[in-house]
mmCIF file with all atom_site columns, C-alpha atoms in Angstrom:
data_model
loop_
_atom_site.group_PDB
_atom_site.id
_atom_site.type_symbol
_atom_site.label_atom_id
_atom_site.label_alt_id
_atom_site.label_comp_id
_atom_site.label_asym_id
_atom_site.label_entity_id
_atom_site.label_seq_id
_atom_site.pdbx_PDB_ins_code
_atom_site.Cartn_x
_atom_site.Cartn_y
_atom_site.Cartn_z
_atom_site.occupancy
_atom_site.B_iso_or_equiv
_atom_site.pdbx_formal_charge
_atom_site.auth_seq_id
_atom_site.auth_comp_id
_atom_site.auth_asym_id
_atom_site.auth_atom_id
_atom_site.pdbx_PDB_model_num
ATOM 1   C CA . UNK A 1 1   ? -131.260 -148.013 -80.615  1.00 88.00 ? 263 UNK A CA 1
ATOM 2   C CA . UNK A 1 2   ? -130.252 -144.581 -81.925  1.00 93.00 ? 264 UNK A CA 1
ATOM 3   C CA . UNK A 1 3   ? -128.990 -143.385 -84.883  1.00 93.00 ? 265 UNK A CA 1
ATOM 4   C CA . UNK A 1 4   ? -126.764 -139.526 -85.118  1.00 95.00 ? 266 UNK A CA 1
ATOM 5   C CA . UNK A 1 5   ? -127.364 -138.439 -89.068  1.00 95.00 ? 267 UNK A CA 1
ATOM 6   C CA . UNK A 1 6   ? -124.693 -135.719 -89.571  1.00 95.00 ? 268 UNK A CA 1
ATOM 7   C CA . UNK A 1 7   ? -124.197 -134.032 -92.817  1.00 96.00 ? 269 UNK A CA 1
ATOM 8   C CA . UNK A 1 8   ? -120.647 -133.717 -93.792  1.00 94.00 ? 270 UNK A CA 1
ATOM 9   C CA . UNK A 1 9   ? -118.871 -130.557 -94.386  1.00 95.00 ? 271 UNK A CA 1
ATOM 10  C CA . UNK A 1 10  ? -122.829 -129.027 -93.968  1.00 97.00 ? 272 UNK A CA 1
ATOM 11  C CA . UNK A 1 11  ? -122.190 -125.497 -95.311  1.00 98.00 ? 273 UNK A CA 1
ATOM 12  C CA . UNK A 1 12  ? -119.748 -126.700 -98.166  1.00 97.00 ? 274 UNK A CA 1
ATOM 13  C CA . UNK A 1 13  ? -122.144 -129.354 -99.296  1.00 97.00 ? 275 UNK A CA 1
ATOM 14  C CA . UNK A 1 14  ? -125.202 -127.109 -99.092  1.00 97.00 ? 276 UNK A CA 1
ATOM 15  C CA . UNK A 1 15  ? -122.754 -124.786 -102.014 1.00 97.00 ? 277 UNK A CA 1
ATOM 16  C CA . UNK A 1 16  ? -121.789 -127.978 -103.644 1.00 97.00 ? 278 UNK A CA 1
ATOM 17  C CA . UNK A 1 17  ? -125.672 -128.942 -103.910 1.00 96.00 ? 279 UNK A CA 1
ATOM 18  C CA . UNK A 1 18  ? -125.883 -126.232 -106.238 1.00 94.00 ? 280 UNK A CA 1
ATOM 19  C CA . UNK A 1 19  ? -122.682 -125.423 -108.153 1.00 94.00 ? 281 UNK A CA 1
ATOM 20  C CA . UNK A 1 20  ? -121.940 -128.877 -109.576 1.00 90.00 ? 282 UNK A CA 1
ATOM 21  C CA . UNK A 1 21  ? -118.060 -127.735 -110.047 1.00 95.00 ? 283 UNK A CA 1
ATOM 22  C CA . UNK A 1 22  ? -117.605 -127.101 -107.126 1.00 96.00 ? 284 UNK A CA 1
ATOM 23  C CA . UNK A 1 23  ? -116.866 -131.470 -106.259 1.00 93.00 ? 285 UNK A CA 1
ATOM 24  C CA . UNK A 1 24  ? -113.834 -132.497 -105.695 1.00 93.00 ? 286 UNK A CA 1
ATOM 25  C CA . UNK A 1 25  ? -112.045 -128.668 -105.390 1.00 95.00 ? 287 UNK A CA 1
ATOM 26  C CA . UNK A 1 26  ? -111.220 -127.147 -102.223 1.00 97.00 ? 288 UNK A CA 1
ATOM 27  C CA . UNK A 1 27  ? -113.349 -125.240 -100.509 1.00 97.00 ? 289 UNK A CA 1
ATOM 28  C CA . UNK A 1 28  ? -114.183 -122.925 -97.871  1.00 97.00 ? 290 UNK A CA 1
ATOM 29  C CA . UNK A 1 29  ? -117.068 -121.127 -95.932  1.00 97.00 ? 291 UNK A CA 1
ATOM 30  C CA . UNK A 1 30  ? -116.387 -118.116 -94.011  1.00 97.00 ? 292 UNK A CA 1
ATOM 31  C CA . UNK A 1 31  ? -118.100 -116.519 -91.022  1.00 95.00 ? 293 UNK A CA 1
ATOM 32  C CA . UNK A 1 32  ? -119.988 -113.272 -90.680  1.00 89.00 ? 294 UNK A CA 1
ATOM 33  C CA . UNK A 1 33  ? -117.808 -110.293 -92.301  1.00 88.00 ? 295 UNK A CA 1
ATOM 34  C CA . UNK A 1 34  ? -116.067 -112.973 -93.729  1.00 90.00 ? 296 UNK A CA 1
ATOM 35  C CA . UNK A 1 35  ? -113.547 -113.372 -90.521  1.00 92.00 ? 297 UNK A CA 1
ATOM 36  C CA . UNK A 1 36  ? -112.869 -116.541 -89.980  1.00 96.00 ? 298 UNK A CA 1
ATOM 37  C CA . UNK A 1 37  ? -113.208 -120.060 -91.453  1.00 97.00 ? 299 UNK A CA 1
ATOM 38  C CA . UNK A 1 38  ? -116.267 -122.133 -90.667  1.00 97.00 ? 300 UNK A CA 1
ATOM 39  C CA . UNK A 1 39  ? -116.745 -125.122 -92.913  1.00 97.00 ? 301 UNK A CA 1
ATOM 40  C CA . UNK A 1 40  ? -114.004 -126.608 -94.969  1.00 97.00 ? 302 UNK A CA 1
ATOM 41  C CA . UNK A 1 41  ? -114.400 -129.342 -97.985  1.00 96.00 ? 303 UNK A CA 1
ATOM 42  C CA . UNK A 1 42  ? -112.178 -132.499 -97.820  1.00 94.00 ? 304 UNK A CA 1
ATOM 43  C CA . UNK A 1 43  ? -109.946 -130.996 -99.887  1.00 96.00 ? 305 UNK A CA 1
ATOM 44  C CA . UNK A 1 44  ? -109.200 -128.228 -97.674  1.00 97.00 ? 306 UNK A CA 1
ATOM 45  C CA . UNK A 1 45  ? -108.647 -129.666 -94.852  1.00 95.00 ? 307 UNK A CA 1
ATOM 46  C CA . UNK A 1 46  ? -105.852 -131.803 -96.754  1.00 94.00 ? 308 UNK A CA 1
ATOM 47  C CA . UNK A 1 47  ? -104.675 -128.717 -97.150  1.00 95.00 ? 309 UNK A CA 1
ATOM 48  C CA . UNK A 1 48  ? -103.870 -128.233 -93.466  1.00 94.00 ? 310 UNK A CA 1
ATOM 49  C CA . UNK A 1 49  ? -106.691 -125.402 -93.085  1.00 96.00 ? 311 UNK A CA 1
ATOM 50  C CA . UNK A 1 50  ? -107.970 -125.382 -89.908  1.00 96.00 ? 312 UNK A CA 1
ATOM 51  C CA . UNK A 1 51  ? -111.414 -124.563 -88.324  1.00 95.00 ? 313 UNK A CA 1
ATOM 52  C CA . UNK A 1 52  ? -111.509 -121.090 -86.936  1.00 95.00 ? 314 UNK A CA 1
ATOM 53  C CA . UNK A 1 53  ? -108.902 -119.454 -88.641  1.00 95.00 ? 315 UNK A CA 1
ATOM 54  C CA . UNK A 1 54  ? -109.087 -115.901 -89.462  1.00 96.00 ? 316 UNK A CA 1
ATOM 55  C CA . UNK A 1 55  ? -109.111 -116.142 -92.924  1.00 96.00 ? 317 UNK A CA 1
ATOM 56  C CA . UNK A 1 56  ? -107.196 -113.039 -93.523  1.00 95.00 ? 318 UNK A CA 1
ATOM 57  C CA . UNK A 1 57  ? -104.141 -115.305 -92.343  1.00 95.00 ? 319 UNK A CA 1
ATOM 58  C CA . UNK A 1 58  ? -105.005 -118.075 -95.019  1.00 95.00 ? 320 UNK A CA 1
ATOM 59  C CA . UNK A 1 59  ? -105.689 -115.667 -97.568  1.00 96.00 ? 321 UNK A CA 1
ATOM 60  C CA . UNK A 1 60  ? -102.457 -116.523 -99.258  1.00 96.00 ? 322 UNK A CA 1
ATOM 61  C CA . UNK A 1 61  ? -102.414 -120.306 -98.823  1.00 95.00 ? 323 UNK A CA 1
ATOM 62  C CA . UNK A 1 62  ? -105.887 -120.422 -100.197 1.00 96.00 ? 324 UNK A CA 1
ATOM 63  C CA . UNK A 1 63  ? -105.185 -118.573 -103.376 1.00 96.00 ? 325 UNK A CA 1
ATOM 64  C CA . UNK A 1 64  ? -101.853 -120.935 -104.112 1.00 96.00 ? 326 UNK A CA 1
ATOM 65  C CA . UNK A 1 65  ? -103.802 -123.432 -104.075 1.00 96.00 ? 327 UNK A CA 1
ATOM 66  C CA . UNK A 1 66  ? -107.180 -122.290 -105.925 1.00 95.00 ? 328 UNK A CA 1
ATOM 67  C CA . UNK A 1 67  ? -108.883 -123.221 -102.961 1.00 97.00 ? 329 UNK A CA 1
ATOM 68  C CA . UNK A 1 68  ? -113.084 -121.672 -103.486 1.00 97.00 ? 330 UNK A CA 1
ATOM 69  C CA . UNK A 1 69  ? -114.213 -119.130 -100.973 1.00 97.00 ? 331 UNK A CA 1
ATOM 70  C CA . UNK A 1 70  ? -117.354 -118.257 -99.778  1.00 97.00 ? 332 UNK A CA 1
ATOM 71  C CA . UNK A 1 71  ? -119.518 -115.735 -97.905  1.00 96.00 ? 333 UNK A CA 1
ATOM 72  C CA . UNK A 1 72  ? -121.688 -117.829 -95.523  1.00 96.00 ? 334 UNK A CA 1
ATOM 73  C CA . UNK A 1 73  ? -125.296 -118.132 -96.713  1.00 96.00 ? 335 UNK A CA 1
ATOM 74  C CA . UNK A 1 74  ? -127.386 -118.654 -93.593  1.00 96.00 ? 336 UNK A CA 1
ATOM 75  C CA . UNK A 1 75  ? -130.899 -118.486 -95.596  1.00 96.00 ? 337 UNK A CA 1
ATOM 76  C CA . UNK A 1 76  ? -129.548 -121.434 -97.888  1.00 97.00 ? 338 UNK A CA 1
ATOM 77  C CA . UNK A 1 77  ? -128.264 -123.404 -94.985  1.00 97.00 ? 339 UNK A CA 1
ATOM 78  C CA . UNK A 1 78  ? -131.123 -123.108 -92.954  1.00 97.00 ? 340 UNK A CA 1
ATOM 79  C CA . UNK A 1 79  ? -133.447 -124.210 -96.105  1.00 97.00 ? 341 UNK A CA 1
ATOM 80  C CA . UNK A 1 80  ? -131.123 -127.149 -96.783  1.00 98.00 ? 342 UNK A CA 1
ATOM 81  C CA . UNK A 1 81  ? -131.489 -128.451 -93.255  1.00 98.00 ? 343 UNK A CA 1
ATOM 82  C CA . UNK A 1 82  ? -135.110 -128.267 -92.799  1.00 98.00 ? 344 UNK A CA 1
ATOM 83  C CA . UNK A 1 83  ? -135.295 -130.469 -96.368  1.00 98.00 ? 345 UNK A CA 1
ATOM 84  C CA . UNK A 1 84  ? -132.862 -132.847 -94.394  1.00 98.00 ? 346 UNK A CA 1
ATOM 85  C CA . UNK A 1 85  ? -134.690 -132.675 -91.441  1.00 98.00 ? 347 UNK A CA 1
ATOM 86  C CA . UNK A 1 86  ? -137.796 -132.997 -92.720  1.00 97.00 ? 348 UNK A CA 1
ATOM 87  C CA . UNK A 1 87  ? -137.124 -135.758 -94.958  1.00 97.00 ? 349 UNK A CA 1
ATOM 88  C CA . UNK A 1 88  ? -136.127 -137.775 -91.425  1.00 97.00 ? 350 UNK A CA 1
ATOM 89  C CA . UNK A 1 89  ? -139.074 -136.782 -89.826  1.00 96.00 ? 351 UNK A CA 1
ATOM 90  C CA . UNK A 1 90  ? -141.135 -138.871 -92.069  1.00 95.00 ? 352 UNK A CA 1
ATOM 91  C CA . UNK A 1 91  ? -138.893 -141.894 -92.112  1.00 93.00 ? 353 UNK A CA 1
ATOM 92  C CA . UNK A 1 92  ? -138.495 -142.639 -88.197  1.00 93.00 ? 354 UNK A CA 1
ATOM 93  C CA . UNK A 1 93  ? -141.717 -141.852 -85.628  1.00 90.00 ? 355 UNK A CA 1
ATOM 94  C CA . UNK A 1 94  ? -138.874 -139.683 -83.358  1.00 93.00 ? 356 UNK A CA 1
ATOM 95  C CA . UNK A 1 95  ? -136.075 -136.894 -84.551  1.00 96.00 ? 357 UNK A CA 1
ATOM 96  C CA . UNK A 1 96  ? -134.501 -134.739 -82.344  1.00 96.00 ? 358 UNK A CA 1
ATOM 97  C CA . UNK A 1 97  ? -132.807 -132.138 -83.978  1.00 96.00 ? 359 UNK A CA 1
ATOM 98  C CA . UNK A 1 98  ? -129.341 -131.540 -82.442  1.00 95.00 ? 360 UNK A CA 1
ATOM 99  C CA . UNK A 1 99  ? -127.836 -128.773 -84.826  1.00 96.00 ? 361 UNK A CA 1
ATOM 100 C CA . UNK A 1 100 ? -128.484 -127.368 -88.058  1.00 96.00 ? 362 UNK A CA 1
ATOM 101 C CA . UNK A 1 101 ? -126.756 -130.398 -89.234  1.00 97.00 ? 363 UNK A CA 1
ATOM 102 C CA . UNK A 1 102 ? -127.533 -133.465 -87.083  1.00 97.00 ? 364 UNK A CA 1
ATOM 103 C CA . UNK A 1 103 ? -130.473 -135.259 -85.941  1.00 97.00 ? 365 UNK A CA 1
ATOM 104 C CA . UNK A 1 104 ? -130.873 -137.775 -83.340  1.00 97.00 ? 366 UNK A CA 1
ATOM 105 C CA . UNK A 1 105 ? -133.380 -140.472 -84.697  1.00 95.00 ? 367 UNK A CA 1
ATOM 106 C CA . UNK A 1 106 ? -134.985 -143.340 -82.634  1.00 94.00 ? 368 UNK A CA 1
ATOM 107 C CA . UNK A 1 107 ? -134.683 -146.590 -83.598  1.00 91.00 ? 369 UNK A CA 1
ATOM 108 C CA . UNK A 1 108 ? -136.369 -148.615 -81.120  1.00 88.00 ? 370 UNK A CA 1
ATOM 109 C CA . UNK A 1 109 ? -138.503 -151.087 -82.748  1.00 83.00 ? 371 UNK A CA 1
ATOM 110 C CA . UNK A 1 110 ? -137.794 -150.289 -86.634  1.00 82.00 ? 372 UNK A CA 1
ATOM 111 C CA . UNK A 1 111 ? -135.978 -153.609 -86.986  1.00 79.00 ? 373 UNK A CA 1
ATOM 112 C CA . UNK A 1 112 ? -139.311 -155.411 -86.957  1.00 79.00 ? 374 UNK A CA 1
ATOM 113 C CA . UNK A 1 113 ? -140.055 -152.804 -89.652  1.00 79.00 ? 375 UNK A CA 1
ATOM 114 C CA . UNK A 1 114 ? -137.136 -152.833 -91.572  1.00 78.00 ? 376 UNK A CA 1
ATOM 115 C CA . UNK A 1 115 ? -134.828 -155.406 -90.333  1.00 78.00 ? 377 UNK A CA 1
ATOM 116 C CA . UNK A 1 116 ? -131.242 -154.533 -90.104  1.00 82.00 ? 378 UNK A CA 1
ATOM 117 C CA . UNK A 1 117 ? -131.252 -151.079 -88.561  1.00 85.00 ? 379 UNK A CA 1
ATOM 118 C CA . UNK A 1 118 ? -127.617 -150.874 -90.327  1.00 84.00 ? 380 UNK A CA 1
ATOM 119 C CA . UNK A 1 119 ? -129.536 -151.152 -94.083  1.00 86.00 ? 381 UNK A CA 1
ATOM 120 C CA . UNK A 1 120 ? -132.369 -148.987 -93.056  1.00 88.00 ? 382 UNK A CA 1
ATOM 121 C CA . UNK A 1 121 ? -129.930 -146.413 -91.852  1.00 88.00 ? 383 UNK A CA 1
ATOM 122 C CA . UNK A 1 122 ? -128.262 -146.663 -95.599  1.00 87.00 ? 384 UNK A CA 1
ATOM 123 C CA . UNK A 1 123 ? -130.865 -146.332 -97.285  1.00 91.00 ? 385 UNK A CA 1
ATOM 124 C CA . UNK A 1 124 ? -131.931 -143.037 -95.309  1.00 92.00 ? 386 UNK A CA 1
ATOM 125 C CA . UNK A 1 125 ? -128.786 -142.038 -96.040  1.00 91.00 ? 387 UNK A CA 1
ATOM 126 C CA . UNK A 1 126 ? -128.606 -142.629 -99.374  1.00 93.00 ? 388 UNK A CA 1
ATOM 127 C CA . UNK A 1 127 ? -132.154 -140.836 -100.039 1.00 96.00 ? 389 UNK A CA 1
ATOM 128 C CA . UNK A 1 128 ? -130.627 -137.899 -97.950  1.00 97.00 ? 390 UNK A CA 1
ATOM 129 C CA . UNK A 1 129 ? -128.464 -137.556 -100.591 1.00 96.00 ? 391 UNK A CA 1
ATOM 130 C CA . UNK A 1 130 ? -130.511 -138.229 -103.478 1.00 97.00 ? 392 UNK A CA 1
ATOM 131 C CA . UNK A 1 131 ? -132.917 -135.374 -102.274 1.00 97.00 ? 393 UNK A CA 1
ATOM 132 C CA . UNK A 1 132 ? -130.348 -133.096 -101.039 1.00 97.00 ? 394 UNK A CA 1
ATOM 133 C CA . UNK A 1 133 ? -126.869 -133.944 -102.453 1.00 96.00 ? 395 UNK A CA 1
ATOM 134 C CA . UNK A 1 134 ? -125.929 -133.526 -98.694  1.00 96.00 ? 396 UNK A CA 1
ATOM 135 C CA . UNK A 1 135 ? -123.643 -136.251 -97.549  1.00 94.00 ? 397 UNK A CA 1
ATOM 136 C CA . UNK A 1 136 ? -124.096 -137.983 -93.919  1.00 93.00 ? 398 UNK A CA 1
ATOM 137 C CA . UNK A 1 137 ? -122.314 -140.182 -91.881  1.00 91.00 ? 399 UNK A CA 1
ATOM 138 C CA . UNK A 1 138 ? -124.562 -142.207 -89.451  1.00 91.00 ? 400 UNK A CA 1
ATOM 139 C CA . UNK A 1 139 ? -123.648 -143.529 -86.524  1.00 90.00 ? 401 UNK A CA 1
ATOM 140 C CA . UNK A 1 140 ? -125.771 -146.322 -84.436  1.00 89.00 ? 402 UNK A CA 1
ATOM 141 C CA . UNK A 1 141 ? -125.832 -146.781 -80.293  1.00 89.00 ? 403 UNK A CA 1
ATOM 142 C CA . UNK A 1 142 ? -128.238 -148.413 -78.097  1.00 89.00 ? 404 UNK A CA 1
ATOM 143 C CA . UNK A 1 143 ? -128.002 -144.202 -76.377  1.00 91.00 ? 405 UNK A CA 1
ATOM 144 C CA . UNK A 1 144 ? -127.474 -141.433 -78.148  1.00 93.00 ? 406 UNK A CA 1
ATOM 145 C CA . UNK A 1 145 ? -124.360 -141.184 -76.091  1.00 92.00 ? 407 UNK A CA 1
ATOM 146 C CA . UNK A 1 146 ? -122.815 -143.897 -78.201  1.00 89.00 ? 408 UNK A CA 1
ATOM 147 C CA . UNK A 1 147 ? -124.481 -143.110 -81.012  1.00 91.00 ? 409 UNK A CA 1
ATOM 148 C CA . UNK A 1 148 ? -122.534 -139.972 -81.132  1.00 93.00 ? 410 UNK A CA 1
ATOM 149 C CA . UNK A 1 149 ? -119.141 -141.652 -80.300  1.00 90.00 ? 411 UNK A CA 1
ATOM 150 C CA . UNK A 1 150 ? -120.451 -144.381 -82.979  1.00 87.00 ? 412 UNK A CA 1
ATOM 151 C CA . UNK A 1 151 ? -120.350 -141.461 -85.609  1.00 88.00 ? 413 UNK A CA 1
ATOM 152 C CA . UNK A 1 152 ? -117.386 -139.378 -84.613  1.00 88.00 ? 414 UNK A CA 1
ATOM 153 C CA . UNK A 1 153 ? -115.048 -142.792 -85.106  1.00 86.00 ? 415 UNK A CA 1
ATOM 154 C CA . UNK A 1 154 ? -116.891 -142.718 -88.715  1.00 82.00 ? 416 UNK A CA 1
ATOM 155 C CA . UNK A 1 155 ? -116.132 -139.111 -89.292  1.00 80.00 ? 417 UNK A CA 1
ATOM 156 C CA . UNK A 1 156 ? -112.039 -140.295 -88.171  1.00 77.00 ? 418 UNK A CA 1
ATOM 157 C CA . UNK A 1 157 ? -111.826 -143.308 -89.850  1.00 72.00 ? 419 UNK A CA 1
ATOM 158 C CA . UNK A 1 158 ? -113.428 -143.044 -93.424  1.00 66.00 ? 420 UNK A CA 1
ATOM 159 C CA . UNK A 1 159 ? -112.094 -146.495 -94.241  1.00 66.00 ? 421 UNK A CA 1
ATOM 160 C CA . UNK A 1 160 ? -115.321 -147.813 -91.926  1.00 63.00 ? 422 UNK A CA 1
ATOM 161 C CA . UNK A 1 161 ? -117.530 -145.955 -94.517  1.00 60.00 ? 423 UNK A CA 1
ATOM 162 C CA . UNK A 1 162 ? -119.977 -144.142 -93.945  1.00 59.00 ? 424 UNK A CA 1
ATOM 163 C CA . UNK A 1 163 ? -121.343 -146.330 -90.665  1.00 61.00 ? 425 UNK A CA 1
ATOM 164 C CA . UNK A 1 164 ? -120.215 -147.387 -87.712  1.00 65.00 ? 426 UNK A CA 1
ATOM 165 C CA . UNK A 1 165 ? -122.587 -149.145 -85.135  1.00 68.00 ? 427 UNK A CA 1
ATOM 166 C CA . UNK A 1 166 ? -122.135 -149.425 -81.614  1.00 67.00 ? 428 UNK A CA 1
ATOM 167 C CA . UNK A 1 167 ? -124.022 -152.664 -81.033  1.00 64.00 ? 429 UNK A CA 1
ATOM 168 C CA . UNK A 1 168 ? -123.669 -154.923 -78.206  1.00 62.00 ? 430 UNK A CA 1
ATOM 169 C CA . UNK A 1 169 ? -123.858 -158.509 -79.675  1.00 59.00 ? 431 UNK A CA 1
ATOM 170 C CA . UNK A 1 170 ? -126.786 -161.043 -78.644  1.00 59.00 ? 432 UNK A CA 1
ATOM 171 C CA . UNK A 1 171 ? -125.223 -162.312 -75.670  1.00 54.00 ? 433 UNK A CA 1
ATOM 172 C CA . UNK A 1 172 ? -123.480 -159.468 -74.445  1.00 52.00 ? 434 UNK A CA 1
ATOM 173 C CA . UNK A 1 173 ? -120.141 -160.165 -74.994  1.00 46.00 ? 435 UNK A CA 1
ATOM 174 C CA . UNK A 1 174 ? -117.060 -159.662 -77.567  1.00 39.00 ? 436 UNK A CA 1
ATOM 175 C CA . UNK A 1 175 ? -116.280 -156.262 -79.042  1.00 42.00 ? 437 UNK A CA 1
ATOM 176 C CA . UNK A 1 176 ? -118.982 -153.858 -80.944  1.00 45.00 ? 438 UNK A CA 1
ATOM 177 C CA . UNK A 1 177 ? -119.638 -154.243 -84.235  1.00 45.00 ? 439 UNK A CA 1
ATOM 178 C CA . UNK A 1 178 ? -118.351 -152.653 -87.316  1.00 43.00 ? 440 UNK A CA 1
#
């Protein structure tokens, strides 16, 4: 089994970590020179803000609504994932890092450690974010393949939480599990 750790809205949390009142408000992370949009809270997205979008387009929309905008700050991002990452390296015996805000961790043969790889993958999560303030979503496959399907349907459908596992059951039949 794998498990895809992704940290939500990475370069917005990593400015939330730190300025406390900045939860719950919309907010956005530019590119270099400030050109275009690159990470967007919750709240902004709600907002219909896009990914990508030249900001000097949004400019207008964003002030309306009082969304917060940011310079990016690659030297704080990069320091926030390698606590992340490193924290997961000494948790699970194999991490491949996949971007500066997932990991790929293997799973095979925790559950005789840990039991339910569902619970052990909540409680990393959970001490992600007790280290970091960096929220995850995790998603679980028996590849990484489906372990990264497993987490996009998280990402789309919050109502699953923050999990969704792509395990076969015992005998091989019947749908996936939640």
């Amino acid at each position: 089994m794998f498990a895809l750790v992704d940290c939500n809205n990475f370069y917005v949390s990593c400015e939330r970590a730190f300025q406390n009142r900045l939860k719950g408000v919309p907010v956005v992370v530019l590119s270099n020179n400030d050109g275009c949009i690159i990470s967007r809270s919750q709240e902004a997205k709600d907002l219909g803000i896009k990914m990508g979008e030249p900001y000097f387009k949004v400019k207008p929309l964003l002030a309306q609504h009082g969304v917060r905008v940011f310079s990016s700050n690659y030297v704080l991002y990069g320091d926030m994932s390698r606590r992340v990452m490193h924290y997961l390296s000494s948790v699970v015996p194999d991490v491949e890092i996949y971007s500066i805000d997932e990991a790929f961790l293997d799973l095979r043969g925790m559950e005789r450690y840990h039991g339910c790889l569902t619970t052990y993958a909540a409680d990393i999560r959970q001490e992600v974010y007790r280290r970091t303030h960096i929220p995850t979503c995790v998603g679980i496959g028996p590849t990484k393949t489906l372990a990264k399907l497993a987490n996009r349907i998280t990402k789309k459908k919050p109502a699953l939480g923050a999990f969704f596992t792509l395990i076969p059951k015992r005998n091989g039949s019947g749908p996936w599990s939640k």
